[in-house]
Amino acid sequence: MRGDLIQRGVWFRSGEQAPPAFRLVLLNAQAGVDGREVGDALGAVLDMLAGLPEGVLPDLPGMRGREAQRSRRQFAKLTTLLGLGARAFDASAHYPPLVAAERPDHLVPLRGFPALPWEAMTSNLAEADVALQLTAERAAAVDIAAAEVAQLLAERGLPLRVVATFGGFGRVDRRGWLGFHDGVSNMQAADRLAALAAPADPPWMAGGTYMAFLRLRVDLAAWRSLPRGEQELLVGREKLSGSALTAVDRSGGVPRPVAGGDFVDPPQSTDPLVEASHVHRANQSRASPHAPGALRIFRQGYEFLEDIGPNGPRLGLNFVSFQRDLGTLQHLLHLPGWLGDANFGGDPGPSFITLLAGGLYAVPPRAEPFAGASLLGSP
Ligand code: HEM
């Protein structure tokens, strides 16, 4: 933990692994309140959340011994990360704005991306003043914690309200809905801080990071209709092992992917089909995150199942990434050759992902009493 100022909840440090339960809670301040009141309200919310894994539950004061121990287990690893959205800096949403400090350049309302169509652009619920990312060992922990946040705000008459919440899960087998391993190539632990830590521009962000949240629908039926070889060419990896593709065998008419042993980082390839795959589009240079233009991001996504309707399951990925600069993510999703001209992979490849909601957040560096507190004028 020492040596960096990234908030807990970005599980990037050597030996860390993101716990499997996720819930994003989005909060807006009520009209007419100032940053200081919001800071105080957030302080109360964060204190309550910090109490849960200590066995201190709002409705059960004085719990001790075995009972407290059980609650500590229930809320094991519950961790809250706080982000500030563009809205908090926006004088047309709040006058004066909740945060008077300079807004980072790329912290703007999310418009969308050329190759990721909105499912319904009018209903983006993922933009808010404040985002709380809750992660924990157990789904019930993040769900109860989110409900306790809403309850605390109401019971104490605090000037924030929950405007949306999105839940998700990680799998023990580390696979996603596509059936492939996800998060295989997420940089060596030693390289991650360079991809994550924000520069001092604006000065208050020095050593913090930025979060992108994209709630992406995956059309599983469309994906499953593709033969396995085609799926592997679109992802750029072998389906069972996760090993990177190195070439394409065209001898039999239908292009067949060739995997190259146990490569995690795909080697450079001259084959246009391999080059058009998702992993190559999403990481072109394989360069260290220090290199200009490397556009490296740290991914920490969580799958979701919304419901099962007459047309089958409605599901997808809560794409969560952390990066030193939101321009990195914008480039990755706008540049042709990267993900600007393909919905996922291929040239241009099939379209089976749509954007349900999304938001960009500044994740200020760790501080006391909480990250970002001084910006909100909390004591
Ligand atoms: C529903 C949407 C998506 C799915 C199902 C998905 C799935 C995957 C899979 C299976 C891999 C290969 C395993 C791995 O290397 O971790 C991967 C890699 C990657 N994806 Fe995605 N992805 C999605 C959207 C995105 C988006 C929107 C971005 C960028 C903004 C992105 C960026 C990356 C990156 C950077 C890699 C690692 C490439 C590498 O370094 O080898 N993905 N993704």
Short mmCIF file of C-alpha atoms and ligand atoms in Angstrom, two decimals:
data_model
loop_
_atom_site.label_atom_id
_atom_site.label_comp_id
_atom_site.label_asym_id
_atom_site.label_seq_id
_atom_site.Cartn_x
_atom_site.Cartn_y
_atom_site.Cartn_z
CA MET A 1 0.00 0.00 0.00
CA ARG A 2 2.87 2.36 0.80
CA GLY A 3 4.41 4.16 -2.13
CA ASP A 4 1.21 5.02 -3.93
CA LEU A 5 -1.87 7.13 -3.32
CA ILE A 6 -4.38 5.08 -5.27
CA GLN A 7 -7.52 4.44 -3.24
CA ARG A 8 -8.23 0.96 -1.98
CA GLY A 9 -10.71 -0.75 -4.29
CA VAL A 10 -8.36 -0.72 -7.27
CA TRP A 11 -7.00 -4.20 -6.76
CA PHE A 12 -3.73 -3.77 -8.61
CA ARG A 13 -1.03 -4.34 -6.03
CA SER A 14 1.20 -7.36 -6.15
CA GLY A 15 -0.63 -10.38 -4.71
CA GLU A 16 -4.03 -8.65 -4.72
CA GLN A 17 -7.02 -9.97 -6.55
CA ALA A 18 -10.31 -8.15 -6.93
CA PRO A 19 -12.94 -9.78 -4.71
CA PRO A 20 -15.89 -11.24 -6.62
CA ALA A 21 -18.77 -8.99 -5.55
CA PHE A 22 -19.32 -5.54 -7.06
CA ARG A 23 -21.90 -2.80 -6.76
CA LEU A 24 -21.65 0.73 -8.01
CA VAL A 25 -23.78 3.25 -6.11
CA LEU A 26 -24.32 6.61 -7.77
CA LEU A 27 -25.25 9.64 -5.72
CA ASN A 28 -26.45 13.12 -6.60
CA ALA A 29 -26.54 16.08 -4.27
CA GLN A 30 -29.86 17.79 -3.77
CA ALA A 31 -30.37 21.17 -5.37
CA GLY A 32 -29.18 24.14 -3.38
CA VAL A 33 -26.70 22.41 -1.08
CA ASP A 34 -23.04 23.34 -1.05
CA GLY A 35 -19.91 21.25 -1.24
CA ARG A 36 -19.35 21.39 2.49
CA GLU A 37 -22.74 19.85 3.31
CA VAL A 38 -22.12 17.16 0.71
CA GLY A 39 -18.68 16.52 2.18
CA ASP A 40 -20.19 16.05 5.63
CA ALA A 41 -22.86 13.70 4.27
CA LEU A 42 -20.26 11.65 2.43
CA GLY A 43 -18.14 11.50 5.57
CA ALA A 44 -21.11 9.97 7.43
CA VAL A 45 -21.75 7.47 4.62
CA LEU A 46 -18.10 6.42 4.44
CA ASP A 47 -17.85 6.03 8.24
CA MET A 48 -20.89 3.78 8.22
CA LEU A 49 -19.47 1.69 5.35
CA ALA A 50 -16.09 1.40 7.10
CA GLY A 51 -17.89 0.07 10.17
CA LEU A 52 -19.55 -2.87 8.39
CA PRO A 53 -16.43 -5.06 7.98
CA GLU A 54 -15.57 -4.18 11.60
CA GLY A 55 -18.86 -5.71 12.73
CA VAL A 56 -20.49 -2.32 13.44
CA LEU A 57 -23.95 -2.31 11.86
CA PRO A 58 -26.14 0.82 11.92
CA ASP A 59 -29.23 -1.02 13.16
CA LEU A 60 -27.38 -3.21 15.69
CA PRO A 61 -25.45 -0.92 18.00
CA GLY A 62 -23.30 -2.55 20.65
CA MET A 63 -22.89 -5.89 18.89
CA ARG A 64 -19.96 -7.83 20.36
CA GLY A 65 -18.26 -11.23 20.51
CA ARG A 66 -19.43 -13.99 18.23
CA GLU A 67 -22.25 -11.94 16.77
CA ALA A 68 -19.86 -9.19 15.71
CA GLN A 69 -17.47 -11.79 14.38
CA ARG A 70 -20.18 -13.23 12.13
CA SER A 71 -20.94 -9.78 10.77
CA ARG A 72 -17.24 -9.18 10.16
CA ARG A 73 -17.24 -12.35 8.06
CA GLN A 74 -20.39 -11.30 6.25
CA PHE A 75 -18.78 -8.01 5.20
CA ALA A 76 -15.27 -9.38 4.66
CA LYS A 77 -13.11 -7.19 2.41
CA LEU A 78 -15.89 -4.67 1.89
CA THR A 79 -14.05 -1.77 0.34
CA THR A 80 -15.37 1.57 -0.85
CA LEU A 81 -13.78 3.63 -3.56
CA LEU A 82 -15.00 7.18 -4.16
CA GLY A 83 -15.16 8.93 -7.52
CA LEU A 84 -16.27 12.44 -8.50
CA GLY A 85 -18.20 12.86 -11.73
CA ALA A 86 -18.22 15.78 -14.17
CA ARG A 87 -21.56 16.84 -12.68
CA ALA A 88 -19.89 17.75 -9.38
CA PHE A 89 -17.85 20.40 -11.24
CA ASP A 90 -20.73 21.66 -13.33
CA ALA A 91 -22.11 25.07 -12.42
CA SER A 92 -25.28 24.39 -14.40
CA ALA A 93 -26.06 21.35 -12.21
CA HIS A 94 -25.18 23.10 -8.92
CA TYR A 95 -24.52 26.74 -8.32
CA PRO A 96 -21.92 27.13 -6.96
CA PRO A 97 -20.48 23.80 -8.17
CA LEU A 98 -19.91 21.18 -5.46
CA VAL A 99 -16.23 21.14 -6.32
CA ALA A 100 -14.64 24.51 -6.93
CA ALA A 101 -11.23 23.03 -7.82
CA GLU A 102 -10.20 22.75 -11.45
CA ARG A 103 -11.97 20.00 -13.44
CA PRO A 104 -9.62 17.52 -15.12
CA ASP A 105 -9.69 17.97 -18.92
CA HIS A 106 -11.22 14.68 -19.94
CA LEU A 107 -13.67 14.44 -17.07
CA VAL A 108 -16.75 15.14 -19.15
CA PRO A 109 -20.22 13.66 -19.55
CA LEU A 110 -19.92 10.51 -21.57
CA ARG A 111 -21.24 10.93 -25.10
CA GLY A 112 -20.68 7.48 -26.50
CA PHE A 113 -18.22 5.84 -28.83
CA PRO A 114 -18.24 5.34 -32.62
CA ALA A 115 -18.45 1.55 -32.60
CA LEU A 116 -20.37 0.98 -29.36
CA PRO A 117 -24.01 1.88 -30.06
CA TRP A 118 -26.24 3.04 -27.21
CA GLU A 119 -29.12 0.76 -26.47
CA ALA A 120 -31.19 3.84 -25.55
CA MET A 121 -29.15 7.00 -25.27
CA THR A 122 -31.83 8.91 -23.46
CA SER A 123 -31.61 6.82 -20.33
CA ASN A 124 -27.96 6.93 -19.28
CA LEU A 125 -28.16 6.54 -15.52
CA ALA A 126 -24.46 6.22 -14.81
CA GLU A 127 -23.56 9.91 -14.64
CA ALA A 128 -23.69 11.38 -11.16
CA ASP A 129 -21.93 13.73 -8.76
CA VAL A 130 -20.40 10.88 -6.80
CA ALA A 131 -19.77 7.19 -7.49
CA LEU A 132 -19.10 4.70 -4.73
CA GLN A 133 -17.62 1.45 -5.96
CA LEU A 134 -18.30 -1.28 -3.40
CA THR A 135 -16.35 -4.52 -3.68
CA ALA A 136 -16.42 -7.45 -1.26
CA GLU A 137 -16.13 -11.20 -0.93
CA ARG A 138 -19.88 -11.74 -0.81
CA ALA A 139 -22.66 -10.40 -3.04
CA ALA A 140 -24.87 -9.88 0.00
CA ALA A 141 -22.25 -7.57 1.52
CA VAL A 142 -22.26 -5.07 -1.35
CA ASP A 143 -26.04 -5.27 -1.70
CA ILE A 144 -26.68 -4.69 2.01
CA ALA A 145 -24.07 -1.93 2.09
CA ALA A 146 -25.79 -0.15 -0.83
CA ALA A 147 -29.17 -0.39 0.91
CA GLU A 148 -27.62 0.93 4.13
CA VAL A 149 -26.27 3.95 2.23
CA ALA A 150 -29.75 4.83 0.96
CA GLN A 151 -31.24 4.20 4.40
CA LEU A 152 -28.67 6.35 6.21
CA LEU A 153 -29.23 9.25 3.81
CA ALA A 154 -32.98 9.06 4.37
CA GLU A 155 -32.89 8.51 8.15
CA ARG A 156 -30.50 11.37 8.78
CA GLY A 157 -32.00 13.67 6.16
CA LEU A 158 -28.64 14.03 4.42
CA PRO A 159 -28.59 16.03 1.16
CA LEU A 160 -27.62 13.19 -1.18
CA ARG A 161 -29.76 10.60 -2.91
CA VAL A 162 -29.00 7.34 -4.63
CA VAL A 163 -29.84 7.81 -8.31
CA ALA A 164 -28.74 4.45 -9.68
CA THR A 165 -26.96 1.28 -8.72
CA PHE A 166 -25.39 -1.45 -10.84
CA GLY A 167 -24.32 -4.84 -9.50
CA GLY A 168 -22.03 -7.50 -10.87
CA PHE A 169 -19.94 -10.54 -10.10
CA GLY A 170 -16.58 -12.06 -10.89
CA ARG A 171 -16.12 -15.76 -11.60
CA VAL A 172 -13.73 -18.08 -9.81
CA ASP A 173 -12.74 -19.58 -13.16
CA ARG A 174 -11.93 -16.02 -14.32
CA ARG A 175 -14.08 -16.35 -17.45
CA GLY A 176 -16.66 -13.94 -18.82
CA TRP A 177 -19.90 -14.40 -20.78
CA LEU A 178 -17.98 -15.01 -24.01
CA GLY A 179 -16.63 -18.17 -22.40
CA PHE A 180 -13.08 -16.85 -22.65
CA HIS A 181 -10.77 -15.95 -19.80
CA ASP A 182 -11.00 -12.26 -19.05
CA GLY A 183 -8.33 -10.20 -17.36
CA VAL A 184 -5.55 -12.52 -18.55
CA SER A 185 -3.44 -9.69 -19.79
CA ASN A 186 -3.64 -6.92 -17.25
CA MET A 187 0.02 -5.91 -17.03
CA GLN A 188 2.67 -7.03 -14.61
CA ALA A 189 1.98 -5.72 -11.11
CA ALA A 190 5.14 -3.58 -11.33
CA ASP A 191 3.90 -1.79 -14.47
CA ARG A 192 0.41 -1.09 -13.22
CA LEU A 193 1.10 2.00 -11.15
CA ALA A 194 2.50 3.76 -14.22
CA ALA A 195 -0.77 3.04 -16.04
CA LEU A 196 -2.84 4.14 -13.05
CA ALA A 197 -1.30 7.09 -11.25
CA ALA A 198 -2.59 10.47 -12.43
CA PRO A 199 -0.21 13.36 -13.05
CA ALA A 200 -0.55 16.62 -11.10
CA ASP A 201 -2.82 18.14 -13.73
CA PRO A 202 -4.87 19.45 -12.04
CA PRO A 203 -2.61 19.44 -8.97
CA TRP A 204 -5.22 17.92 -6.64
CA MET A 205 -5.31 14.71 -8.73
CA ALA A 206 -1.58 13.96 -8.32
CA GLY A 207 -1.23 10.24 -7.56
CA GLY A 208 -4.96 9.55 -7.81
CA THR A 209 -6.55 7.77 -10.77
CA TYR A 210 -9.59 7.87 -13.06
CA MET A 211 -12.39 5.34 -13.35
CA ALA A 212 -14.42 4.56 -16.44
CA PHE A 213 -17.62 2.61 -16.00
CA LEU A 214 -19.42 1.18 -19.03
CA ARG A 215 -22.43 -1.03 -18.59
CA LEU A 216 -22.26 -3.15 -21.75
CA ARG A 217 -24.94 -5.52 -22.95
CA VAL A 218 -23.60 -8.69 -24.57
CA ASP A 219 -25.90 -10.41 -27.06
CA LEU A 220 -25.05 -13.90 -25.95
CA ALA A 221 -27.26 -15.62 -28.53
CA ALA A 222 -25.44 -13.80 -31.34
CA TRP A 223 -22.04 -14.68 -29.85
CA ARG A 224 -22.95 -18.34 -29.32
CA SER A 225 -24.05 -18.64 -32.93
CA LEU A 226 -20.45 -18.10 -34.06
CA PRO A 227 -18.24 -21.14 -34.56
CA ARG A 228 -15.46 -21.52 -32.03
CA GLY A 229 -12.66 -20.76 -34.49
CA GLU A 230 -14.32 -17.49 -35.42
CA GLN A 231 -14.78 -16.58 -31.76
CA GLU A 232 -11.09 -17.25 -31.15
CA LEU A 233 -10.09 -15.03 -34.05
CA LEU A 234 -12.31 -12.23 -32.73
CA VAL A 235 -10.89 -12.41 -29.21
CA GLY A 236 -7.32 -13.24 -30.25
CA ARG A 237 -6.98 -16.10 -27.80
CA GLU A 238 -7.56 -19.82 -27.64
CA LYS A 239 -10.86 -20.45 -25.88
CA LEU A 240 -9.92 -23.21 -23.46
CA SER A 241 -6.44 -22.17 -22.42
CA GLY A 242 -6.53 -18.40 -22.95
CA SER A 243 -3.26 -18.62 -24.81
CA ALA A 244 -2.64 -15.91 -27.41
CA LEU A 245 -3.00 -16.55 -31.15
CA THR A 246 0.13 -16.21 -33.21
CA ALA A 247 -1.01 -17.00 -36.74
CA VAL A 248 -3.84 -18.19 -38.96
CA ASP A 249 -3.82 -21.42 -40.91
CA ARG A 250 -5.55 -20.87 -44.26
CA SER A 251 -4.71 -24.24 -45.79
CA GLY A 252 -8.21 -25.70 -45.38
CA GLY A 253 -10.22 -22.80 -46.87
CA VAL A 254 -11.75 -21.61 -43.58
CA PRO A 255 -9.14 -19.61 -41.61
CA ARG A 256 -8.11 -21.56 -38.52
CA PRO A 257 -6.54 -19.85 -35.51
CA VAL A 258 -3.13 -21.06 -34.40
CA ALA A 259 -2.28 -20.54 -30.72
CA GLY A 260 1.30 -20.20 -29.66
CA GLY A 261 1.80 -22.19 -26.51
CA ASP A 262 1.38 -20.35 -23.25
CA PHE A 263 1.70 -16.75 -24.35
CA VAL A 264 -0.18 -14.37 -22.10
CA ASP A 265 0.95 -11.27 -23.96
CA PRO A 266 0.18 -11.86 -27.62
CA PRO A 267 3.36 -11.61 -29.70
CA GLN A 268 3.40 -9.23 -32.68
CA SER A 269 1.73 -10.84 -35.65
CA THR A 270 1.74 -9.99 -39.32
CA ASP A 271 -1.57 -11.70 -39.96
CA PRO A 272 -4.34 -9.13 -40.51
CA LEU A 273 -6.94 -11.40 -38.89
CA VAL A 274 -4.88 -11.70 -35.71
CA GLU A 275 -4.14 -7.98 -35.78
CA ALA A 276 -7.88 -7.22 -35.98
CA SER A 277 -8.68 -9.31 -32.89
CA HIS A 278 -9.93 -7.70 -29.68
CA VAL A 279 -6.69 -8.12 -27.72
CA HIS A 280 -4.61 -6.59 -30.52
CA ARG A 281 -7.02 -3.71 -31.10
CA ALA A 282 -7.17 -3.00 -27.36
CA ASN A 283 -3.39 -3.10 -26.90
CA GLN A 284 -1.46 -2.25 -30.05
CA SER A 285 2.04 -1.69 -28.93
CA ARG A 286 2.50 -4.12 -26.03
CA ALA A 287 4.67 -1.27 -24.79
CA SER A 288 5.16 -0.50 -21.14
CA PRO A 289 2.60 1.97 -19.82
CA HIS A 290 5.44 4.51 -19.55
CA ALA A 291 5.68 4.73 -23.36
CA PRO A 292 3.79 7.62 -24.96
CA GLY A 293 0.80 6.36 -26.89
CA ALA A 294 0.83 2.94 -25.19
CA LEU A 295 -2.75 3.61 -24.02
CA ARG A 296 -2.59 1.01 -21.27
CA ILE A 297 -5.53 0.66 -18.90
CA PHE A 298 -6.12 -1.51 -15.83
CA ARG A 299 -9.32 -3.46 -16.20
CA GLN A 300 -11.44 -4.62 -13.27
CA GLY A 301 -14.74 -5.62 -14.85
CA TYR A 302 -17.67 -7.55 -13.40
CA GLU A 303 -20.28 -9.58 -15.26
CA PHE A 304 -23.99 -9.04 -14.69
CA LEU A 305 -27.27 -10.83 -15.25
CA GLU A 306 -30.18 -8.42 -15.47
CA ASP A 307 -33.06 -10.81 -15.94
CA ILE A 308 -34.30 -13.62 -18.13
CA GLY A 309 -37.12 -12.62 -20.44
CA PRO A 310 -39.02 -14.34 -23.23
CA ASN A 311 -36.03 -13.72 -25.51
CA GLY A 312 -33.53 -15.28 -23.15
CA PRO A 313 -31.10 -13.88 -20.61
CA ARG A 314 -30.29 -10.17 -20.61
CA LEU A 315 -26.73 -9.87 -19.45
CA GLY A 316 -23.39 -8.24 -20.00
CA LEU A 317 -20.24 -6.77 -18.57
CA ASN A 318 -19.78 -3.88 -16.17
CA PHE A 319 -16.60 -2.74 -17.87
CA VAL A 320 -14.59 -0.94 -15.20
CA SER A 321 -11.18 0.45 -15.99
CA PHE A 322 -8.75 2.63 -14.09
CA GLN A 323 -6.20 4.77 -15.86
CA ARG A 324 -3.92 7.75 -15.33
CA ASP A 325 -5.85 9.87 -17.77
CA LEU A 326 -9.33 9.55 -19.26
CA GLY A 327 -7.93 10.65 -22.62
CA THR A 328 -6.32 7.19 -22.79
CA LEU A 329 -9.67 5.46 -22.71
CA GLN A 330 -11.23 7.94 -25.14
CA HIS A 331 -8.42 7.28 -27.61
CA LEU A 332 -8.68 3.53 -27.23
CA LEU A 333 -12.38 3.65 -28.05
CA HIS A 334 -12.20 6.30 -30.78
CA LEU A 335 -9.11 5.53 -32.84
CA PRO A 336 -9.51 3.48 -36.02
CA GLY A 337 -7.42 0.34 -35.80
CA TRP A 338 -8.06 0.35 -32.05
CA LEU A 339 -11.67 -0.04 -30.87
CA GLY A 340 -12.91 2.97 -32.86
CA ASP A 341 -13.91 0.95 -35.90
CA ALA A 342 -14.87 -2.41 -34.44
CA ASN A 343 -17.59 -3.21 -31.95
CA PHE A 344 -15.32 -5.84 -30.36
CA GLY A 345 -12.91 -7.42 -32.83
CA GLY A 346 -12.59 -8.27 -36.52
CA ASP A 347 -12.51 -5.87 -39.44
CA PRO A 348 -15.06 -4.58 -38.65
CA GLY A 349 -16.42 -7.86 -37.23
CA PRO A 350 -19.87 -8.60 -35.83
CA SER A 351 -21.73 -6.20 -33.56
CA PHE A 352 -22.98 -7.81 -30.38
CA ILE A 353 -22.21 -5.24 -27.68
CA THR A 354 -24.35 -2.20 -26.84
CA LEU A 355 -23.89 0.54 -24.29
CA LEU A 356 -26.54 0.65 -21.58
CA ALA A 357 -25.03 3.32 -19.37
CA GLY A 358 -21.64 4.83 -18.68
CA GLY A 359 -19.82 7.44 -16.66
CA LEU A 360 -16.35 8.81 -16.10
CA TYR A 361 -15.05 9.60 -12.62
CA ALA A 362 -12.02 11.20 -11.01
CA VAL A 363 -10.74 9.01 -8.15
CA PRO A 364 -8.81 11.46 -5.97
CA PRO A 365 -5.67 10.32 -4.12
CA ARG A 366 -6.05 8.76 -0.68
CA ALA A 367 -6.39 11.38 2.04
CA GLU A 368 -7.89 11.94 5.48
CA PRO A 369 -10.70 11.94 6.46
CA PHE A 370 -11.45 10.59 2.97
CA ALA A 371 -10.23 10.99 -0.59
CA GLY A 372 -11.52 14.22 -2.08
CA ALA A 373 -12.78 15.57 1.26
CA SER A 374 -10.80 18.80 1.03
CA LEU A 375 -12.31 19.51 -2.40
CA LEU A 376 -15.79 19.34 -0.91
CA GLY A 377 -14.88 21.56 1.96
CA SER A 378 -15.40 18.88 4.60
CA PRO A 379 -13.52 19.60 7.86
C1 HEM B 1 -18.62 -6.64 -23.33
C2 HEM B 1 -17.48 -6.11 -23.72
C3 HEM B 1 -16.14 -6.77 -23.61
C4 HEM B 1 -15.81 -8.07 -23.44
C5 HEM B 1 -16.75 -9.26 -23.30
C6 HEM B 1 -14.36 -8.15 -23.40
C7 HEM B 1 -13.64 -9.31 -23.28
C8 HEM B 1 -12.27 -9.41 -23.33
C9 HEM B 1 -11.54 -10.64 -23.37
C10 HEM B 1 -12.15 -12.03 -23.37
C11 HEM B 1 -10.22 -10.33 -23.40
C12 HEM B 1 -9.07 -11.34 -23.52
C13 HEM B 1 -8.54 -11.76 -22.21
C14 HEM B 1 -7.56 -10.79 -21.61
O1 HEM B 1 -6.54 -10.50 -22.25
O2 HEM B 1 -7.84 -10.32 -20.53
C15 HEM B 1 -10.12 -8.89 -23.36
C16 HEM B 1 -8.94 -8.17 -23.36
C17 HEM B 1 -8.89 -6.81 -23.32
N1 HEM B 1 -9.94 -5.94 -23.43
FE1 HEM B 1 -11.88 -6.40 -23.56
N2 HEM B 1 -13.86 -6.89 -23.54
C18 HEM B 1 -14.90 -6.02 -23.69
C19 HEM B 1 -14.84 -4.66 -23.86
C20 HEM B 1 -13.68 -3.94 -23.82
C21 HEM B 1 -13.61 -2.51 -23.94
C22 HEM B 1 -14.81 -1.59 -24.12
C23 HEM B 1 -12.28 -2.20 -23.82
C24 HEM B 1 -11.61 -0.86 -23.86
C25 HEM B 1 -12.15 0.23 -23.52
C26 HEM B 1 -11.53 -3.43 -23.65
C27 HEM B 1 -10.19 -3.50 -23.46
C28 HEM B 1 -9.46 -4.67 -23.36
C29 HEM B 1 -8.02 -4.71 -23.14
C30 HEM B 1 -7.08 -3.51 -22.95
C31 HEM B 1 -7.66 -6.06 -23.13
C32 HEM B 1 -6.25 -6.63 -22.94
C33 HEM B 1 -5.49 -6.65 -24.20
C34 HEM B 1 -4.09 -7.15 -23.95
O3 HEM B 1 -3.33 -6.42 -23.30
O4 HEM B 1 -3.77 -8.25 -24.37
N3 HEM B 1 -12.41 -4.47 -23.67
N4 HEM B 1 -11.40 -8.35 -23.34
#
